[in-house]
Coordinates of C-alpha atoms and ligand atoms in Angstrom, one line a residue:
M1 CA 190.0 145.2 122.6
G2 CA 187.0 148.0 123.6
T3 CA 184.7 146.0 121.0
C4 CA 185.6 142.7 122.9
W5 CA 184.0 144.0 126.8
P6 CA 180.3 143.9 126.1
F7 CA 180.3 141.2 124.4
K8 CA 181.8 139.5 127.0
H9 CA 179.2 141.2 129.4
I10 CA 176.7 139.5 128.2
V11 CA 177.9 136.4 128.0
L12 CA 178.8 136.3 131.0
V13 CA 175.0 137.8 132.6
A14 CA 173.8 134.8 129.9
F15 CA 175.3 132.9 132.3
L16 CA 174.6 134.1 135.4
A17 CA 171.2 133.9 134.7
L18 CA 170.6 131.2 133.0
S19 CA 172.9 129.0 136.2
V20 CA 170.7 130.7 138.8
S21 CA 167.5 129.7 137.0
F22 CA 168.1 126.5 136.3
K23 CA 169.4 126.5 139.9
A24 CA 166.6 128.0 141.1
A25 CA 164.0 125.6 138.4
N26 CA 165.7 122.2 139.2
S27 CA 167.9 121.4 141.9
D28 CA 169.8 122.7 144.7
P29 CA 172.8 120.5 146.2
Q30 CA 173.5 123.1 149.1
T31 CA 176.9 122.7 149.0
K32 CA 177.3 125.8 151.0
Y33 CA 180.5 124.9 152.9
I34 CA 180.6 125.4 157.0
T35 CA 183.6 124.1 157.8
H36 CA 186.7 121.0 158.1
G37 CA 189.6 119.4 159.6
C38 CA 192.5 117.2 158.1
S39 CA 194.4 115.4 160.6
T40 CA 197.6 116.2 161.4
Y41 CA 199.1 113.0 160.6
N42 CA 199.7 112.0 157.2
A43 CA 199.9 108.0 155.9
T44 CA 203.1 106.4 155.3
D45 CA 202.5 104.5 151.9
M46 CA 200.8 107.1 150.2
R47 CA 200.4 105.2 147.1
D48 CA 198.3 103.0 149.0
F49 CA 196.7 105.4 150.9
F50 CA 195.0 107.1 148.3
N51 CA 194.5 103.9 146.6
N52 CA 192.5 103.1 149.8
L53 CA 190.7 106.2 150.0
N54 CA 189.6 106.0 146.8
S55 CA 187.9 102.7 147.0
S56 CA 185.7 103.9 150.4
F57 CA 184.9 107.0 148.7
A58 CA 183.3 104.8 145.1
D59 CA 181.5 102.3 147.6
L60 CA 180.3 105.6 149.3
R61 CA 179.1 106.4 145.9
N62 CA 178.0 103.2 145.0
Q63 CA 175.6 103.3 147.8
I64 CA 174.4 106.8 147.6
S65 CA 174.2 107.5 143.9
Q66 CA 173.3 102.9 142.9
Q67 CA 171.1 102.7 145.9
K68 CA 169.9 106.1 146.8
K69 CA 170.9 105.6 150.6
Y70 CA 170.9 109.3 152.6
F71 CA 173.4 108.2 154.8
A72 CA 176.4 105.2 154.4
T73 CA 179.3 104.0 156.0
T74 CA 182.2 101.8 154.8
N75 CA 184.4 99.9 156.7
H76 CA 186.8 99.1 154.0
P77 CA 189.6 100.1 153.7
V78 CA 189.2 103.1 155.5
Y79 CA 186.3 103.7 157.5
A80 CA 184.3 106.5 155.6
L81 CA 180.7 108.0 156.8
F82 CA 178.2 110.3 154.5
Q83 CA 175.3 111.4 155.3
C84 CA 172.9 114.5 153.6
R85 CA 170.2 116.1 154.4
N86 CA 166.7 114.1 154.1
Y87 CA 165.2 117.0 152.7
L88 CA 168.0 117.1 149.3
S89 CA 166.6 115.1 146.1
N90 CA 168.9 112.1 145.2
A91 CA 170.6 114.2 143.2
D92 CA 171.4 117.0 145.2
C93 CA 172.7 114.5 147.7
V94 CA 174.6 112.2 145.2
S95 CA 175.9 116.1 143.7
C96 CA 177.2 117.5 147.1
Y97 CA 178.7 114.5 147.8
D98 CA 181.1 114.6 144.8
T99 CA 181.8 118.6 146.4
A100 CA 182.4 117.0 149.5
V101 CA 185.0 114.0 148.3
S102 CA 187.0 117.3 146.1
Q103 CA 186.5 119.2 149.5
I104 CA 188.3 116.0 151.5
R105 CA 191.2 115.8 149.2
N106 CA 192.7 119.1 149.8
C107 CA 193.7 117.3 153.1
S108 CA 195.9 115.4 150.6
A109 CA 197.2 112.3 152.6
A110 CA 196.3 113.1 156.0
T111 CA 194.7 109.9 157.2
G112 CA 191.5 111.8 159.0
A113 CA 189.5 114.6 157.2
R114 CA 186.2 116.1 157.1
V115 CA 183.7 118.1 155.9
L116 CA 180.6 120.0 156.2
F117 CA 178.1 121.6 154.0
D118 CA 174.6 122.9 154.7
G119 CA 173.7 120.1 152.3
C120 CA 176.2 116.8 153.7
F121 CA 178.5 115.8 155.6
L122 CA 181.6 113.2 155.2
R123 CA 184.5 112.3 157.1
Y124 CA 186.8 109.8 157.0
E125 CA 189.3 108.2 160.1
S126 CA 191.9 104.7 160.0
A127 CA 190.5 103.9 162.9
I128 CA 186.8 103.1 163.6
F129 CA 184.5 106.2 165.0
Y130 CA 181.0 105.8 163.6
Q131 CA 179.1 106.0 167.8
E132 CA 181.2 109.4 168.2
T133 CA 179.2 111.9 168.5
T134 CA 180.8 114.1 171.1
P135 CA 184.1 114.4 171.4
Q136 CA 186.0 117.4 173.4
D137 CA 186.5 119.7 170.5
G138 CA 184.4 119.6 166.7
Y139 CA 181.4 122.0 167.6
G140 CA 181.2 124.8 166.3
G141 CA 178.4 127.5 163.9
I142 CA 177.6 130.3 162.1
C143 CA 175.8 133.2 161.8
S144 CA 174.5 135.4 159.2
S145 CA 175.1 138.9 160.2
K146 CA 171.7 140.0 160.0
N147 CA 169.1 140.6 162.4
A148 CA 165.8 138.6 161.7
S149 CA 163.4 141.8 161.0
Q150 CA 160.6 140.5 164.0
P151 CA 164.1 140.0 166.1
T152 CA 161.7 139.8 169.5
N153 CA 158.9 137.2 167.9
F154 CA 161.3 135.5 165.8
Q155 CA 163.7 134.1 168.1
T156 CA 161.0 133.5 170.4
Q157 CA 159.3 131.0 167.7
A158 CA 163.0 129.9 167.0
V159 CA 164.0 129.1 170.5
A160 CA 161.0 127.4 171.0
L161 CA 161.3 125.5 167.3
L162 CA 164.5 124.5 167.8
Q163 CA 164.1 123.4 171.6
D164 CA 161.5 120.9 169.8
L165 CA 163.4 119.4 167.3
K166 CA 166.4 118.8 169.7
L167 CA 163.9 117.0 172.5
A168 CA 162.4 115.1 169.1
T169 CA 165.2 114.2 166.8
P170 CA 166.7 111.7 168.8
R171 CA 163.5 109.9 169.3
I172 CA 162.2 109.7 165.6
N173 CA 163.3 106.8 163.4
G174 CA 166.7 107.7 161.8
F175 CA 167.7 110.8 163.7
F176 CA 165.9 113.6 160.6
A177 CA 163.7 116.3 161.3
A178 CA 162.5 119.4 159.4
S179 CA 160.2 121.8 160.7
K180 CA 158.8 124.9 160.8
R181 CA 157.1 127.3 162.5
Q182 CA 154.6 130.5 161.2
L183 CA 155.4 134.4 162.8
S184 CA 152.4 134.9 164.7
S185 CA 151.6 138.4 164.1
N186 CA 150.9 137.1 159.7
G187 CA 150.4 134.0 158.6
K188 CA 153.5 134.6 156.0
D189 CA 156.4 134.6 157.9
A190 CA 158.0 131.7 159.6
V191 CA 161.3 130.5 161.1
Y192 CA 162.0 126.6 159.2
A193 CA 164.9 124.6 161.0
V194 CA 166.2 121.1 160.4
A195 CA 167.8 118.8 163.1
Q196 CA 170.2 115.6 162.4
C197 CA 172.7 113.6 164.0
I198 CA 174.4 111.1 162.4
E199 CA 172.6 107.8 162.1
T200 CA 174.9 105.4 163.9
A201 CA 175.3 107.6 167.0
S202 CA 172.6 106.0 170.4
P203 CA 169.8 107.9 170.9
S204 CA 171.4 109.4 173.4
G205 CA 174.4 110.2 171.6
C206 CA 172.6 111.8 169.8
R207 CA 170.8 113.9 172.2
D208 CA 173.9 114.9 173.7
C209 CA 175.1 116.0 170.7
L210 CA 172.2 118.1 169.8
N211 CA 171.9 119.3 173.1
I212 CA 175.4 120.9 172.4
T213 CA 174.7 122.3 169.0
Y214 CA 171.3 123.6 170.8
S215 CA 173.1 125.8 172.7
N216 CA 175.7 127.2 170.4
I217 CA 172.8 127.5 167.5
N218 CA 170.9 129.5 169.9
G219 CA 174.0 131.6 170.3
C220 CA 173.3 133.0 166.7
L221 CA 169.7 134.2 167.3
P222 CA 167.8 136.9 166.3
K223 CA 170.2 136.7 163.5
E224 CA 168.4 135.6 160.2
D225 CA 169.8 132.7 160.0
G226 CA 172.1 130.0 162.1
R227 CA 173.9 126.7 162.1
A228 CA 175.9 124.6 164.7
Y229 CA 177.5 121.0 164.2
H230 CA 179.5 118.7 166.4
A231 CA 180.8 115.5 164.9
G232 CA 177.7 113.7 165.5
C233 CA 175.1 116.1 164.9
F234 CA 173.4 119.3 163.1
M235 CA 171.3 122.4 163.2
R236 CA 170.3 124.6 161.3
Y237 CA 167.8 127.6 161.0
S238 CA 166.8 130.1 159.0
A239 CA 164.0 133.0 158.5
T240 CA 163.5 131.7 154.4
P241 CA 162.6 128.5 153.7
F242 CA 165.6 126.0 152.7
F243 CA 163.5 123.1 152.2
A244 CA 160.3 122.1 150.7
D245 CA 156.6 122.3 152.4
N246 CA 156.1 119.1 152.0
Q247 CA 159.6 117.7 153.2
T248 CA 158.8 119.3 157.4
T249 CA 158.5 116.0 160.0
N250 CA 155.7 115.7 162.4
I251 CA 157.6 115.9 165.5
N252 CA 154.2 116.5 167.5
P253 CA 154.4 113.0 168.5
F254 CA 157.6 112.8 169.9
L255 CA 157.5 116.1 171.5
G256 CA 156.0 114.0 175.0
D257 CA 156.6 113.5 177.7
G258 CA 160.7 113.6 179.0
G259 CA 162.6 115.8 179.0
G260 CA 163.0 116.8 182.3
L261 CA 159.1 118.2 183.1
S262 CA 156.5 115.7 184.3
K263 CA 153.0 116.3 182.3
K264 CA 151.5 117.1 185.1
T265 CA 154.2 119.5 185.6
K266 CA 154.1 121.3 182.7
A267 CA 150.7 121.5 182.3
I268 CA 150.1 123.4 186.0
I269 CA 153.0 125.7 184.4
G270 CA 150.8 126.3 181.4
G271 CA 148.3 127.0 183.7
V272 CA 150.0 129.3 185.8
V273 CA 152.1 131.3 183.5
G274 CA 149.8 132.8 180.0
G275 CA 151.2 133.1 177.2
A276 CA 153.5 136.4 177.6
G277 CA 154.9 135.2 180.7
L278 CA 155.7 131.6 178.1
V279 CA 157.6 134.8 176.1
L280 CA 159.5 136.3 178.9
I281 CA 160.3 132.8 180.4
L282 CA 161.6 131.9 176.8
L283 CA 163.7 135.8 177.6
A284 CA 165.1 135.1 180.3
L285 CA 165.9 131.3 178.8
F286 CA 168.2 132.4 175.9
L287 CA 169.5 135.1 178.7
W288 CA 170.9 132.5 180.8
Y289 CA 172.8 130.6 177.6
Q290 CA 174.0 134.2 176.6
L291 CA 175.4 134.7 179.9
N292 CA 176.3 131.1 180.6
R293 CA 178.1 130.1 177.5
K294 CA 181.8 130.7 176.4
P295 CA 182.7 132.5 173.3
K296 CA 183.0 129.8 171.4
K297 CA 185.1 131.0 168.3
V298 CA 184.3 129.5 165.5
Q299 CA 188.1 128.4 163.7
K300 CA 188.6 128.1 159.7
G301 CA 190.3 124.6 159.8
D302 CA 188.7 123.2 163.3
I303 CA 189.7 120.2 163.2
L304 CA 187.0 118.7 163.9
G305 CA 187.8 115.6 165.7
A306 CA 190.2 114.6 163.3
T307 CA 191.8 112.6 166.2
E308 CA 193.4 110.2 164.4
L309 CA 197.1 110.2 166.8
Q310 CA 196.6 113.5 168.2
G311 CA 197.6 112.5 171.8
P312 CA 195.2 113.7 175.1
V313 CA 194.2 117.2 175.5
V314 CA 196.3 118.7 178.6
Y315 CA 193.6 120.3 180.7
S316 CA 194.9 123.0 183.5
Y317 CA 194.3 121.3 186.9
R318 CA 192.3 124.4 188.2
V319 CA 190.0 123.7 185.2
L320 CA 189.5 120.1 186.3
K321 CA 189.8 121.3 190.1
S322 CA 187.1 123.7 189.9
A323 CA 184.4 121.0 187.3
T324 CA 184.5 118.9 190.2
K325 CA 183.8 121.2 192.9
D326 CA 188.0 120.9 194.5
F327 CA 187.4 117.2 194.6
S328 CA 184.3 117.3 196.5
E329 CA 183.0 114.1 198.1
E330 CA 179.6 115.2 197.0
N331 CA 181.0 114.6 193.2
K332 CA 183.0 111.3 194.2
L333 CA 182.2 108.0 192.1
G334 CA 184.4 105.8 193.2
E335 CA 187.6 104.1 194.0
G336 CA 189.6 102.3 191.3
G337 CA 192.7 100.6 191.5
F338 CA 194.3 103.2 190.8
G339 CA 192.7 106.4 193.0
E340 CA 189.3 108.4 193.1
V341 CA 187.1 109.0 190.3
Y342 CA 184.9 112.4 190.9
K343 CA 182.2 113.3 188.0
G344 CA 183.3 116.6 186.5
T345 CA 181.4 119.6 184.5
L346 CA 183.2 120.9 181.8
S347 CA 181.9 124.5 180.9
N348 CA 180.7 123.7 177.3
G349 CA 178.6 121.5 179.7
I350 CA 180.1 117.9 178.3
F351 CA 179.8 115.4 181.5
V352 CA 183.1 113.7 182.5
A353 CA 185.2 111.6 185.0
V354 CA 188.4 112.5 186.5
K355 CA 190.3 109.7 187.6
K356 CA 192.7 110.8 190.6
L357 CA 196.5 109.0 190.7
S358 CA 197.8 109.7 193.6
L359 CA 202.1 109.3 195.1
I360 CA 203.0 108.2 191.6
S361 CA 207.2 106.8 191.8
D362 CA 209.4 108.2 189.0
R363 CA 208.7 106.0 187.2
V364 CA 205.1 105.0 186.3
K365 CA 205.2 109.0 185.7
A366 CA 207.8 108.2 183.5
E367 CA 205.6 105.6 181.4
F368 CA 202.5 107.3 181.9
E369 CA 202.7 109.9 179.1
S370 CA 204.1 106.9 176.4
E371 CA 201.2 104.5 178.2
V372 CA 199.1 107.7 177.7
R373 CA 199.6 109.2 174.4
L374 CA 199.3 105.4 173.6
I375 CA 195.7 105.1 175.4
S376 CA 193.6 108.1 174.3
N377 CA 193.9 107.1 170.4
V378 CA 191.8 104.1 171.2
H379 CA 188.5 105.2 169.7
H380 CA 185.9 102.2 170.9
R381 CA 181.8 102.0 171.0
N382 CA 182.9 99.9 173.8
L383 CA 185.8 101.2 175.4
V384 CA 185.9 104.7 177.7
R385 CA 187.2 106.8 175.8
L386 CA 190.9 109.1 177.2
L387 CA 189.1 112.2 176.5
G388 CA 192.8 114.0 177.9
C389 CA 194.8 114.5 181.3
A390 CA 196.2 117.1 183.6
D391 CA 199.5 116.6 186.4
K392 CA 200.1 118.7 188.7
G393 CA 202.9 117.0 191.2
A394 CA 202.5 114.1 192.5
D395 CA 199.1 114.0 191.6
L396 CA 197.9 112.8 187.6
L397 CA 194.6 113.7 186.5
L398 CA 192.7 111.2 184.0
V399 CA 189.5 112.8 181.9
Y400 CA 187.3 110.5 181.0
E401 CA 184.1 110.3 179.1
Y402 CA 181.3 109.6 181.7
M403 CA 179.2 106.7 182.1
A404 CA 176.1 107.4 183.1
N405 CA 174.9 104.2 184.5
G406 CA 177.7 103.6 186.7
S407 CA 179.6 100.0 187.1
L408 CA 178.7 96.5 186.1
D409 CA 179.2 94.9 189.4
R410 CA 176.3 97.6 190.8
Y411 CA 173.9 96.2 188.8
L412 CA 175.0 92.5 188.7
Y413 CA 175.5 92.2 193.2
G414 CA 175.5 96.2 194.1
E415 CA 172.6 98.1 195.0
K416 CA 170.8 98.1 191.9
K417 CA 170.5 93.9 191.1
G418 CA 168.2 92.3 189.3
L419 CA 167.3 95.1 187.3
L420 CA 169.5 93.6 184.1
S421 CA 166.6 92.3 181.3
W422 CA 168.2 89.6 179.8
K423 CA 168.6 91.2 176.6
Q424 CA 170.9 93.8 178.3
R425 CA 173.0 91.0 179.6
F426 CA 173.9 89.4 176.2
N427 CA 174.1 92.7 174.7
I428 CA 177.2 93.3 178.0
I429 CA 178.6 90.3 177.1
F430 CA 178.4 90.7 173.5
G431 CA 180.1 94.3 173.8
M432 CA 182.7 93.9 175.6
A433 CA 184.2 90.9 173.4
R434 CA 184.0 93.3 171.0
G435 CA 186.1 96.1 173.2
L436 CA 188.7 93.2 174.2
A437 CA 189.0 92.1 170.2
Y438 CA 189.6 95.8 169.3
L439 CA 192.2 95.9 172.5
H440 CA 193.3 92.8 171.5
E441 CA 193.8 92.3 167.4
Q442 CA 192.3 95.6 166.2
Y443 CA 194.5 98.4 167.6
H444 CA 197.6 99.0 166.0
V445 CA 199.8 97.2 169.3
C446 CA 198.3 94.5 171.0
I447 CA 197.1 95.9 174.3
I448 CA 196.4 93.6 177.4
H449 CA 194.0 95.5 179.6
R450 CA 195.4 92.3 182.9
D451 CA 192.3 93.5 185.2
I452 CA 188.9 92.8 183.7
K453 CA 186.5 92.6 186.4
S454 CA 182.6 93.9 186.6
S455 CA 183.6 96.8 188.4
N456 CA 185.7 97.4 185.1
I457 CA 182.6 97.4 183.3
L458 CA 181.1 100.6 183.0
L459 CA 177.8 101.0 181.3
D460 CA 176.4 104.0 178.5
G461 CA 172.6 105.8 178.7
D462 CA 171.4 102.8 176.8
F463 CA 173.4 99.8 178.9
L464 CA 175.8 99.3 176.5
P465 CA 179.5 98.1 178.1
K466 CA 182.1 100.2 177.6
I467 CA 185.3 98.9 178.9
A468 CA 187.3 101.2 181.2
D469 CA 191.3 100.8 182.5
F470 CA 192.5 99.6 179.4
G471 CA 196.4 100.4 179.2
L472 CA 196.9 101.1 182.5
A473 CA 197.5 97.8 184.5
K474 CA 201.1 97.9 183.6
L475 CA 201.4 101.0 185.4
L476 CA 200.4 99.9 189.1
P477 CA 202.3 100.6 191.4
D478 CA 204.7 97.6 192.8
D479 CA 203.8 98.3 196.4
R480 CA 200.4 97.9 195.9
S481 CA 200.2 94.8 193.5
H482 CA 199.1 91.3 194.8
L483 CA 202.0 89.3 194.8
S484 CA 206.5 90.5 194.3
T485 CA 206.4 90.1 190.5
R486 CA 204.2 93.1 188.7
F487 CA 201.9 91.0 188.8
A488 CA 198.2 93.4 188.4
G489 CA 194.3 92.0 188.6
T490 CA 191.9 90.8 190.8
L491 CA 191.8 87.9 192.5
G492 CA 188.7 85.6 191.6
Y493 CA 188.7 87.5 188.3
T494 CA 192.4 86.5 187.5
A495 CA 194.1 83.0 184.7
P496 CA 196.2 80.6 187.2
E497 CA 198.7 80.9 185.1
Y498 CA 199.2 84.3 185.1
A499 CA 198.2 84.8 189.3
T500 CA 201.4 82.1 190.0
K501 CA 203.7 82.4 187.3
G502 CA 203.6 85.8 186.0
H503 CA 202.5 84.4 182.8
L504 CA 201.3 87.0 180.3
T505 CA 199.5 86.6 177.1
E506 CA 196.2 88.0 175.9
K507 CA 194.0 85.1 177.1
V508 CA 194.5 86.8 180.4
D509 CA 191.7 88.9 179.7
T510 CA 190.0 86.2 178.1
Y511 CA 189.7 84.6 181.2
S512 CA 188.3 87.4 183.3
F513 CA 186.5 87.5 180.5
G514 CA 184.7 84.5 180.6
I515 CA 184.6 84.9 184.4
V516 CA 182.5 88.6 183.9
A517 CA 180.3 86.4 182.0
L518 CA 179.2 83.5 184.6
E519 CA 179.1 87.1 187.2
I520 CA 176.3 88.6 184.2
I521 CA 173.9 85.4 183.8
S522 CA 174.5 83.9 187.5
G523 CA 174.2 87.6 189.5
M524 CA 177.3 86.4 191.6
R525 CA 180.4 87.9 192.3
C526 CA 183.2 85.6 191.9
N527 CA 185.7 85.6 194.5
T528 CA 183.0 85.9 197.8
K529 CA 180.7 83.1 199.0
V530 CA 176.9 83.2 198.8
D531 CA 177.0 81.8 201.3
P532 CA 179.0 79.3 203.5
D533 CA 178.5 75.8 202.8
S534 CA 178.8 76.2 198.6
G535 CA 181.5 76.7 197.0
Y536 CA 183.1 80.1 195.1
L537 CA 181.5 80.7 191.8
L538 CA 184.2 78.9 189.7
E539 CA 183.4 75.9 191.5
Q540 CA 179.4 75.5 191.0
V541 CA 179.7 76.1 187.7
Y542 CA 182.8 73.5 187.6
L543 CA 180.2 71.3 189.6
I544 CA 177.3 71.6 187.4
F545 CA 180.0 71.2 184.4
L546 CA 180.6 67.6 186.1
G547 CA 176.9 67.1 186.2
S548 CA 175.7 67.8 183.6
L549 CA 178.1 65.6 182.0
L550 CA 177.9 62.2 184.2
I551 CA 173.8 62.9 183.4
R552 CA 175.0 62.2 179.8
Ligands
NAG1 C1 201.2 116.5 155.4 O1 201.5 116.2 154.4 C2 200.9 118.0 154.0 C3 200.6 118.0 152.0 O2 201.6 117.1 151.7 C4 201.7 118.8 153.9 O3 201.7 120.4 153.9 C5 202.0 118.8 155.6 O4 202.7 118.7 156.6 C6 201.9 116.6 156.1 N1 202.0 116.8 157.6 C7 203.2 116.0 158.0 C8 203.1 116.1 159.8 O5 203.9 115.2 157.9
NAG2 C1 192.0 108.3 142.7 O1 191.0 109.6 142.7 C2 192.3 110.5 142.1 C3 190.3 111.1 141.6 O2 189.4 110.8 141.3 C4 192.4 110.7 141.7 O3 193.2 112.0 141.0 C5 193.9 109.6 142.0 O4 194.9 109.0 140.8 C6 193.2 108.3 142.5 N1 194.3 107.8 143.4 C7 194.8 106.7 143.4 C8 195.7 105.6 143.3 O5 194.0 105.6 142.3
NAG3 C1 191.9 123.3 147.9 O1 193.1 124.0 148.4 C2 193.4 124.7 147.4 C3 194.5 126.2 147.9 O2 195.1 125.4 149.4 C4 192.2 126.4 146.8 O3 193.1 127.3 146.5 C5 191.0 124.8 147.1 O4 190.3 126.1 146.1 C6 190.9 124.0 147.0 N1 189.3 123.0 146.8 C7 188.9 123.0 147.3 C8 187.5 122.3 146.4 O5 188.5 124.0 148.5
NAG4 C1 170.5 142.7 167.0 O1 169.7 142.6 167.3 C2 170.7 142.9 168.6 C3 169.6 141.6 169.4 O2 168.9 141.9 169.7 C4 171.5 143.5 168.6 O3 171.3 143.8 170.4 C5 171.7 144.0 167.8 O4 171.3 145.2 168.2 C6 171.0 144.2 166.5 N1 171.8 144.1 165.5 C7 171.6 144.7 164.1 C8 172.3 145.5 162.9 O5 170.2 145.6 163.9
NAG5 C1 157.0 118.4 146.7 O1 157.1 118.9 146.5 C2 157.7 119.2 145.0 C3 157.5 120.3 144.8 O2 157.4 121.5 145.6 C4 157.0 118.4 144.1 O3 158.6 118.8 142.9 C5 157.9 117.6 144.7 O4 157.1 115.7 144.1 C6 156.9 116.9 146.5 N1 157.3 115.7 147.1 C7 156.3 114.9 147.9 C8 157.1 113.8 148.2 O5 155.6 115.5 147.4
NAG6 C1 172.6 120.1 178.0 O1 173.4 121.4 178.0 C2 173.0 121.8 179.8 C3 174.5 123.2 179.3 O2 174.3 123.3 178.4 C4 172.8 120.6 180.8 O3 173.4 121.7 181.6 C5 171.8 120.0 181.1 O4 171.9 119.0 182.1 C6 172.4 119.0 179.9 N1 170.7 118.3 179.6 C7 171.3 117.0 179.0 C8 169.7 116.3 179.2 O5 172.0 116.5 178.7

């Protein structure tokens, strides 16, 4: 036994030395584990599920290794997405992918899961999620424990670098940037950082996501390493290089104006405030962030929004009350068939729309819960996402994602009339159709909206449409409906067979969709006459249609 020890040691040391030198010389797939999450729901038919998962994973691997892609999605049979940092070699990317797959298999038959490493990110779900960047949960970060050797200087340079990356990355094709910045005192030390969004995000989705990860990663400084993530993006900085010099991105062309301050303002500030002043401002900014950010604990197994069928997040009434400044008039976004809608700002800086439903009957309250559970699991890029709810007395609050550009009707005949281009109009019609097709056919139950109208179509920062209020129409109290049967709809948009006979199929939505499309094309309201002599929109279209037949 005694004679065996030295030999073992030698072998071990030799092996370690070999593997270390191999790594240093050739490759590093950067498989340092950061976080993972498994959905709490398991597939019912395991055999089927694993078959499907395997074929989706095989498809992804093929795209990465054969087509040498750094970002890949697959729609069939399971929705899956993979992304590598662009500075990795293709071989390292494939190697990171293999590690990710073996790690994610630890989620067993969970219907959704994700795993994040320094070098790559893998996620799968049973519903499409490629546009999702900032779900309610799923953000976090990790910091190293050691401070950088020149903490103040390091922090100043790192904040400036990360800020630049936050600004530039959403404007760069492919949403990836790697950059470094010298610490001023000597030419050797530097801070290195990358930022990346999933390529299927919209520029505004990328921007919002990086805004959140930026404030999280800021909390790591002046530690020498930090990482922060959200569902759709990733940021990392370090005092040691983790990408080759020739992999840096020239971000200067993307830093131009657009961050809020105009060039002129910046020039003025730059002129007035000298170098030392700038450092003070950055420090003050940092302190402000420190004071304003709530401690964000990073939990192991943090479910990163592998949200499938998890039911809605239940908010406390108090939180929503303060987020909307006590439902103040100034925060009011509008009034719908169901109650008032307010803009709110959650403590993590995310904007939300809070819909307040008042005086609901007991029947509605009972139906409410199952309905909310159902619709909170609907994720589609053309459907407004329900983030959660709260309940207090007769009031029910629904928390939705916030849509920067408000409702479509304002752009058709409201205060923003005439601002939409034809391309935007086309995209809106197309997006609405996709959202409706999802509600009717692709979600696991058919949801009939019943109240499609232009005030229910909301526009995000890029003027892409999302349908609001789906799944709620049947909860409308009887006394507010237009007819004595439980008719839920808006006159002018409602299919005749539903309005008169209460006959309800998904074709009801298709009819209303057609009316909204006519409004988008004509810029006219469907239910009021432009001038007293002309007919309603539909009559006019009908006449034109007849006219065109006669001309033939
Ligand atoms: C899902 O499966 C895992 C492992 O097979 C098990 O530990 C877990 O309890 C299951 N979850 C549910 C909700 O059935
Ligand atoms: C899926 O792939 C894993 C790993 O390659 C394998 O162990 C498992 O048997 C496969 N499952 C099916 C159903 O093909
Ligand atoms: C999977 O989980 C087991 C125990 O739960 C653990 O021992 C193993 O290391 C995990 N595998 C990976 C690749 O993380
Ligand atoms: C690291 O830096 C922070 C902020 O400058 C300081 O509060 C902390 O004491 C430092 N920690 C160590 C171990 O030096
Ligand atoms: C970048 O530099 C490395 C050596 O550090 C070299 O192997 C690689 O080919 C270079 N890549 C490019 C794109 O120039
Ligand atoms: C970025 O987040 C901060 C809070 O962290 C918020 O005040 C600010 O408005 C956000 N900026 C953008 C452009 O969303």
